[in-house]
Amino acid sequence: MAEPFDFSQAPEALVLTGVSRRFGALKAVSDVTLTIRQGERRAILGPNGAGKTTLFNTICGDYPPTAGQITFFGTDITRLRVHRRARLGIGRTYQSSLLFSGLSVLENLYLAVRAASAGRFSLRKAGPADPDVARARELAGRVRVSGFLDTRIDAISHGQRRQVEIGMALAGNPKLLMLDEPAAGLSAAERPELIALLAGLPRELTLVLIEHDMDVALSNADMVTVMKDGLVVVEAPPAQIADDPVVQSIYLGDPH
Amino acid sequence: MIMMSTRQWALTGLGVAILMVLPLLLHNFWLVNIMGRAMVYGVVALSLTFLAHYGGFISLAQTMVAGIAGYAVAMMAPTAIPLSTMAMPYALAIPLAVLAATLAGALVGLIAVNTREIYLLMITLALAVGFSLFAQSNITWFRGYEGIRNIVGPEVFGLPFRTPMVFYYSALIVAVLMYLLVLYVVRTPFGLVLQAIRDSNRRTAAIGFNVALHRIAAFALAGFIAGWGGVLITFYNIGITPSSIGLWATVAVLIMAVIGGLGHPLGAFIGALIYALMDTFASTIIGHDRFNTLIGLVFLSIVLLSPDGVWGIGERLKATLQGKGSKPAVEEAAGNETADRGS
Ligand SMILES: Nc1ncnc2c1ncn2[C@@H]1O[C@H](COP(=O)(O)OP(=O)(O)O)[C@@H](O)[C@H]1O
Ligand SMILES: [Mg+2]
């Protein structure tokens, strides 16, 4: 259970109003309205195909909403381009790792740091004393991949890629961090490390977590949103989730 | 390839040293029509390889962009026949021509900014064919089908540019500088972002990079490189015609880059050398029409047997000798694209 934290007075970090996303005839996200305050840890649960990942995609801009409005700390970002949203402080990971597979671990993290700093566009090689490189090394330590700095992404293990995923999302010091099934495919030994990493995040960081693993999801959540068929079906604190009849009916026969 | 090792720098230095003393060993024909030609066309192929290997963009517009520099230098050349009203010294005409190619490259990048894969191929091919047809039909500027003749290039130390030594060393200097430019750029933040876009454009944007801007800049840089090639090719051919930048010329540069290997900047020059050798010797032995068939067959067998070209064959031999397996770069890239589409 997360530290008790009263975020009810905190500013609204992310507000979705009637957000929908269509793919042709399919409504992957349907009229979602929710408010997440600064510092809140929000878990999003739901069966496969519920629209959880698509919800992330509408927020980060990969697939902007086809209807509705999204504001981020009061700024309307509904139509903003992906890199503009990132620069406002939205960091995310992907359900199946989306890394720069031809580059090294350090280069991946370095680019993520660099993307968030001024003067992103540069034709000057980074020297060993470059502060961005130092910050990338520090991030590597934080997500426990310091031993593989010069290894190409396509040569590290799945678990290490998941770690780099999180490192890259953290690199820009985001105000909002969105993690899409960070525990997927991790070994039993790797899960506690992930939980510890999440627990160690600064309290003012807003976290939205899609997670099938109930332990990982509920140990970190202040509030839980349950989705099904693109709709939000339940919104409740974690203590009430396990007993909720709707949640039980959804998860019955779906052990994930 | 993460970084050039000391050994690779030593090999590069050795290669350049050999190329520098080559004029002592080679007949002028070999110097100009094989080596010089391979280097100037290799520079255009290099611009294609740069975009393909580091950005993941296969552009068929590089010959056209080189042709824009070629036409620009021809229009401004003080020796042009027919002479235009814009005639100016080569010292001015050459940089302006390269600038024109750089801007044209940026424009191609802008037009194709949202297209990938087969659509990028089609749009750049359409631009290339369109430009060549335009040059063929425009009399006022491009002098139509005849093109612009007598573009002999500047005098260097009082020697005409077409002097074998002058041409060879100019081509060598430009080729080496462009090659080193590519190797340098791909280690800078800009070059790393290009490789990031190649591996996942979604992630590149999601961390805060403006993907469109980096793509356009990559095409501009490729235009700059191709522009130098285009200027030298125009001097090599003593002029420029629409057919020298047409469909066949476009395909020829693609063939050079693929035969040599898209996996490394050096592949462009290896491919251009093989092409020059085959064009020169196969054509005289078996005739020009059969040469087209032959180069087509070589191209096909390379694509089928070693998609990463001659460079890739070398890499695999090296890996086999060292007892390590290796997979072709092309396959890797294809796998990454598939990963990028799902989420
Ligand atoms: N890019 C897309 N194009 C078409 N359909 C999509 C796309 N992304 C997701 N979908 C569809 O939207 C629905 C919700 O998918 P998703 O958001 O991935 O669900 P979840 O993450 O909850 O498993 C699914 O039916 C999926 O097939
Ligand atoms: Mg999902």
PDB file of N, CA, C and O in Angstrom, chain B residues 74-112:
ATOM      1  N   ALA B  74      26.060  23.926 -64.097  1.00  0.00           N
ATOM      2  CA  ALA B  74      26.126  24.088 -65.551  1.00  0.00           C
ATOM      3  C   ALA B  74      25.538  25.433 -65.977  1.00  0.00           C
ATOM      4  O   ALA B  74      26.081  26.124 -66.841  1.00  0.00           O
ATOM      5  N   MET B  75      24.414  25.818 -65.345  1.00  0.00           N
ATOM      6  CA  MET B  75      23.773  27.087 -65.697  1.00  0.00           C
ATOM      7  C   MET B  75      24.661  28.279 -65.337  1.00  0.00           C
ATOM      8  O   MET B  75      24.618  29.312 -65.986  1.00  0.00           O
ATOM      9  N   MET B  76      25.451  28.113 -64.286  1.00  0.00           N
ATOM     10  CA  MET B  76      26.259  29.250 -63.813  1.00  0.00           C
ATOM     11  C   MET B  76      27.699  29.188 -64.330  1.00  0.00           C
ATOM     12  O   MET B  76      28.474  30.110 -64.115  1.00  0.00           O
ATOM     13  N   ALA B  77      28.063  28.067 -64.980  1.00  0.00           N
ATOM     14  CA  ALA B  77      29.459  27.879 -65.370  1.00  0.00           C
ATOM     15  C   ALA B  77      29.893  28.916 -66.413  1.00  0.00           C
ATOM     16  O   ALA B  77      29.138  29.208 -67.334  1.00  0.00           O
ATOM     17  N   PRO B  78      31.112  29.448 -66.261  1.00  0.00           N
ATOM     18  CA  PRO B  78      31.594  30.462 -67.210  1.00  0.00           C
ATOM     19  C   PRO B  78      31.941  29.859 -68.572  1.00  0.00           C
ATOM     20  O   PRO B  78      32.158  30.592 -69.526  1.00  0.00           O
ATOM     21  N   THR B  79      31.980  28.512 -68.652  1.00  0.00           N
ATOM     22  CA  THR B  79      32.382  27.873 -69.911  1.00  0.00           C
ATOM     23  C   THR B  79      31.210  27.254 -70.651  1.00  0.00           C
ATOM     24  O   THR B  79      31.395  26.630 -71.686  1.00  0.00           O
ATOM     25  N   ALA B  80      30.002  27.376 -70.079  1.00  0.00           N
ATOM     26  CA  ALA B  80      28.858  26.620 -70.592  1.00  0.00           C
ATOM     27  C   ALA B  80      28.554  26.946 -72.050  1.00  0.00           C
ATOM     28  O   ALA B  80      28.715  28.070 -72.504  1.00  0.00           O
ATOM     29  N   ILE B  81      28.142  25.904 -72.791  1.00  0.00           N
ATOM     30  CA  ILE B  81      27.612  26.093 -74.140  1.00  0.00           C
ATOM     31  C   ILE B  81      26.228  25.475 -74.143  1.00  0.00           C
ATOM     32  O   ILE B  81      26.098  24.282 -73.897  1.00  0.00           O
ATOM     33  N   PRO B  82      25.170  26.216 -74.405  1.00  0.00           N
ATOM     34  CA  PRO B  82      25.159  27.670 -74.550  1.00  0.00           C
ATOM     35  C   PRO B  82      25.281  28.366 -73.194  1.00  0.00           C
ATOM     36  O   PRO B  82      24.791  27.878 -72.182  1.00  0.00           O
ATOM     37  N   LEU B  83      25.947  29.520 -73.217  1.00  0.00           N
ATOM     38  CA  LEU B  83      26.201  30.276 -71.989  1.00  0.00           C
ATOM     39  C   LEU B  83      24.916  30.978 -71.539  1.00  0.00           C
ATOM     40  O   LEU B  83      24.241  31.601 -72.344  1.00  0.00           O
ATOM     41  N   SER B  84      24.579  30.834 -70.274  1.00  0.00           N
ATOM     42  CA  SER B  84      23.378  31.514 -69.781  1.00  0.00           C
ATOM     43  C   SER B  84      23.746  32.923 -69.323  1.00  0.00           C
ATOM     44  O   SER B  84      24.915  33.296 -69.296  1.00  0.00           O
ATOM     45  N   THR B  85      22.727  33.674 -68.939  1.00  0.00           N
ATOM     46  CA  THR B  85      22.959  35.046 -68.478  1.00  0.00           C
ATOM     47  C   THR B  85      23.472  35.075 -67.044  1.00  0.00           C
ATOM     48  O   THR B  85      23.801  36.136 -66.523  1.00  0.00           O
ATOM     49  N   MET B  86      23.510  33.881 -66.393  1.00  0.00           N
ATOM     50  CA  MET B  86      23.908  33.839 -64.981  1.00  0.00           C
ATOM     51  C   MET B  86      25.371  33.461 -64.804  1.00  0.00           C
ATOM     52  O   MET B  86      25.767  33.128 -63.692  1.00  0.00           O
ATOM     53  N   ALA B  87      26.135  33.442 -65.889  1.00  0.00           N
ATOM     54  CA  ALA B  87      27.507  32.950 -65.799  1.00  0.00           C
ATOM     55  C   ALA B  87      28.288  33.658 -64.702  1.00  0.00           C
ATOM     56  O   ALA B  87      28.199  34.880 -64.516  1.00  0.00           O
ATOM     57  N   MET B  88      29.049  32.877 -63.958  1.00  0.00           N
ATOM     58  CA  MET B  88      29.870  33.424 -62.867  1.00  0.00           C
ATOM     59  C   MET B  88      31.046  32.480 -62.646  1.00  0.00           C
ATOM     60  O   MET B  88      31.048  31.358 -63.154  1.00  0.00           O
ATOM     61  N   PRO B  89      32.062  32.923 -61.904  1.00  0.00           N
ATOM     62  CA  PRO B  89      33.228  32.057 -61.704  1.00  0.00           C
ATOM     63  C   PRO B  89      32.842  30.754 -61.004  1.00  0.00           C
ATOM     64  O   PRO B  89      31.894  30.720 -60.214  1.00  0.00           O
ATOM     65  N   TYR B  90      33.606  29.692 -61.295  1.00  0.00           N
ATOM     66  CA  TYR B  90      33.355  28.393 -60.653  1.00  0.00           C
ATOM     67  C   TYR B  90      33.423  28.483 -59.135  1.00  0.00           C
ATOM     68  O   TYR B  90      32.709  27.782 -58.420  1.00  0.00           O
ATOM     69  N   ALA B  91      34.300  29.356 -58.638  1.00  0.00           N
ATOM     70  CA  ALA B  91      34.461  29.487 -57.186  1.00  0.00           C
ATOM     71  C   ALA B  91      33.149  29.880 -56.516  1.00  0.00           C
ATOM     72  O   ALA B  91      32.932  29.605 -55.334  1.00  0.00           O
ATOM     73  N   LEU B  92      32.283  30.517 -57.276  1.00  0.00           N
ATOM     74  CA  LEU B  92      30.973  30.897 -56.761  1.00  0.00           C
ATOM     75  C   LEU B  92      29.920  29.874 -57.171  1.00  0.00           C
ATOM     76  O   LEU B  92      29.023  29.521 -56.388  1.00  0.00           O
ATOM     77  N   ALA B  93      30.042  29.418 -58.425  1.00  0.00           N
ATOM     78  CA  ALA B  93      29.025  28.523 -58.989  1.00  0.00           C
ATOM     79  C   ALA B  93      28.967  27.194 -58.229  1.00  0.00           C
ATOM     80  O   ALA B  93      27.884  26.663 -57.975  1.00  0.00           O
ATOM     81  N   ILE B  94      30.139  26.666 -57.835  1.00  0.00           N
ATOM     82  CA  ILE B  94      30.150  25.345 -57.180  1.00  0.00           C
ATOM     83  C   ILE B  94      29.455  25.385 -55.816  1.00  0.00           C
ATOM     84  O   ILE B  94      28.544  24.590 -55.572  1.00  0.00           O
ATOM     85  N   PRO B  95      29.841  26.335 -54.914  1.00  0.00           N
ATOM     86  CA  PRO B  95      29.120  26.361 -53.627  1.00  0.00           C
ATOM     87  C   PRO B  95      27.623  26.625 -53.793  1.00  0.00           C
ATOM     88  O   PRO B  95      26.814  26.028 -53.079  1.00  0.00           O
ATOM     89  N   LEU B  96      27.259  27.471 -54.752  1.00  0.00           N
ATOM     90  CA  LEU B  96      25.835  27.748 -54.953  1.00  0.00           C
ATOM     91  C   LEU B  96      25.107  26.489 -55.440  1.00  0.00           C
ATOM     92  O   LEU B  96      23.966  26.230 -55.033  1.00  0.00           O
ATOM     93  N   ALA B  97      25.774  25.705 -56.277  1.00  0.00           N
ATOM     94  CA  ALA B  97      25.160  24.469 -56.773  1.00  0.00           C
ATOM     95  C   ALA B  97      24.946  23.487 -55.631  1.00  0.00           C
ATOM     96  O   ALA B  97      23.898  22.839 -55.538  1.00  0.00           O
ATOM     97  N   VAL B  98      25.949  23.388 -54.742  1.00  0.00           N
ATOM     98  CA  VAL B  98      25.808  22.478 -53.600  1.00  0.00           C
ATOM     99  C   VAL B  98      24.698  22.974 -52.670  1.00  0.00           C
ATOM    100  O   VAL B  98      23.909  22.186 -52.143  1.00  0.00           O
ATOM    101  N   LEU B  99      24.615  24.301 -52.532  1.00  0.00           N
ATOM    102  CA  LEU B  99      23.538  24.872 -51.722  1.00  0.00           C
ATOM    103  C   LEU B  99      22.179  24.523 -52.332  1.00  0.00           C
ATOM    104  O   LEU B  99      21.237  24.143 -51.618  1.00  0.00           O
ATOM    105  N   ALA B 100      22.089  24.632 -53.660  1.00  0.00           N
ATOM    106  CA  ALA B 100      20.823  24.300 -54.334  1.00  0.00           C
ATOM    107  C   ALA B 100      20.436  22.855 -54.054  1.00  0.00           C
ATOM    108  O   ALA B 100      19.266  22.547 -53.775  1.00  0.00           O
ATOM    109  N   ALA B 101      21.418  21.948 -54.099  1.00  0.00           N
ATOM    110  CA  ALA B 101      21.135  20.534 -53.835  1.00  0.00           C
ATOM    111  C   ALA B 101      20.711  20.326 -52.388  1.00  0.00           C
ATOM    112  O   ALA B 101      19.825  19.515 -52.091  1.00  0.00           O
ATOM    113  N   THR B 102      21.342  21.067 -51.468  1.00  0.00           N
ATOM    114  CA  THR B 102      20.978  20.946 -50.055  1.00  0.00           C
ATOM    115  C   THR B 102      19.521  21.361 -49.851  1.00  0.00           C
ATOM    116  O   THR B 102      18.753  20.667 -49.175  1.00  0.00           O
ATOM    117  N   LEU B 103      19.146  22.490 -50.471  1.00  0.00           N
ATOM    118  CA  LEU B 103      17.766  22.961 -50.347  1.00  0.00           C
ATOM    119  C   LEU B 103      16.805  21.990 -51.026  1.00  0.00           C
ATOM    120  O   LEU B 103      15.723  21.698 -50.496  1.00  0.00           O
ATOM    121  N   ALA B 104      17.217  21.478 -52.194  1.00  0.00           N
ATOM    122  CA  ALA B 104      16.364  20.509 -52.890  1.00  0.00           C
ATOM    123  C   ALA B 104      16.183  19.263 -52.028  1.00  0.00           C
ATOM    124  O   ALA B 104      15.079  18.713 -51.939  1.00  0.00           O
ATOM    125  N   GLY B 105      17.265  18.834 -51.367  1.00  0.00           N
ATOM    126  CA  GLY B 105      17.173  17.688 -50.473  1.00  0.00           C
ATOM    127  C   GLY B 105      16.172  17.947 -49.358  1.00  0.00           C
ATOM    128  O   GLY B 105      15.320  17.106 -49.054  1.00  0.00           O
ATOM    129  N   ALA B 106      16.260  19.140 -48.766  1.00  0.00           N
ATOM    130  CA  ALA B 106      15.325  19.496 -47.698  1.00  0.00           C
ATOM    131  C   ALA B 106      13.886  19.489 -48.221  1.00  0.00           C
ATOM    132  O   ALA B 106      12.968  19.030 -47.537  1.00  0.00           O
ATOM    133  N   LEU B 107      13.715  19.958 -49.448  1.00  0.00           N
ATOM    134  CA  LEU B 107      12.382  19.999 -50.035  1.00  0.00           C
ATOM    135  C   LEU B 107      11.831  18.584 -50.249  1.00  0.00           C
ATOM    136  O   LEU B 107      10.667  18.306 -49.935  1.00  0.00           O
ATOM    137  N   VAL B 108      12.690  17.691 -50.751  1.00  0.00           N
ATOM    138  CA  VAL B 108      12.268  16.288 -50.907  1.00  0.00           C
ATOM    139  C   VAL B 108      11.871  15.741 -49.536  1.00  0.00           C
ATOM    140  O   VAL B 108      10.836  15.089 -49.387  1.00  0.00           O
ATOM    141  N   GLY B 109      12.694  16.021 -48.525  1.00  0.00           N
ATOM    142  CA  GLY B 109      12.392  15.568 -47.170  1.00  0.00           C
ATOM    143  C   GLY B 109      11.065  16.095 -46.678  1.00  0.00           C
ATOM    144  O   GLY B 109      10.285  15.387 -46.038  1.00  0.00           O
ATOM    145  N   LEU B 110      10.799  17.349 -47.006  1.00  0.00           N
ATOM    146  CA  LEU B 110       9.544  17.982 -46.575  1.00  0.00           C
ATOM    147  C   LEU B 110       8.345  17.337 -47.271  1.00  0.00           C
ATOM    148  O   LEU B 110       7.328  17.027 -46.634  1.00  0.00           O
ATOM    149  N   ILE B 111       8.497  17.110 -48.582  1.00  0.00           N
ATOM    150  CA  ILE B 111       7.390  16.523 -49.344  1.00  0.00           C
ATOM    151  C   ILE B 111       7.106  15.101 -48.857  1.00  0.00           C
ATOM    152  O   ILE B 111       5.955  14.683 -48.742  1.00  0.00           O
ATOM    153  N   ALA B 112       8.174  14.368 -48.534  1.00  0.00           N
ATOM    154  CA  ALA B 112       8.014  12.953 -48.179  1.00  0.00           C
ATOM    155  C   ALA B 112       7.952  12.743 -46.671  1.00  0.00           C
ATOM    156  O   ALA B 112       8.062  11.626 -46.202  1.00  0.00           O
TER     157      ALA B 112
END
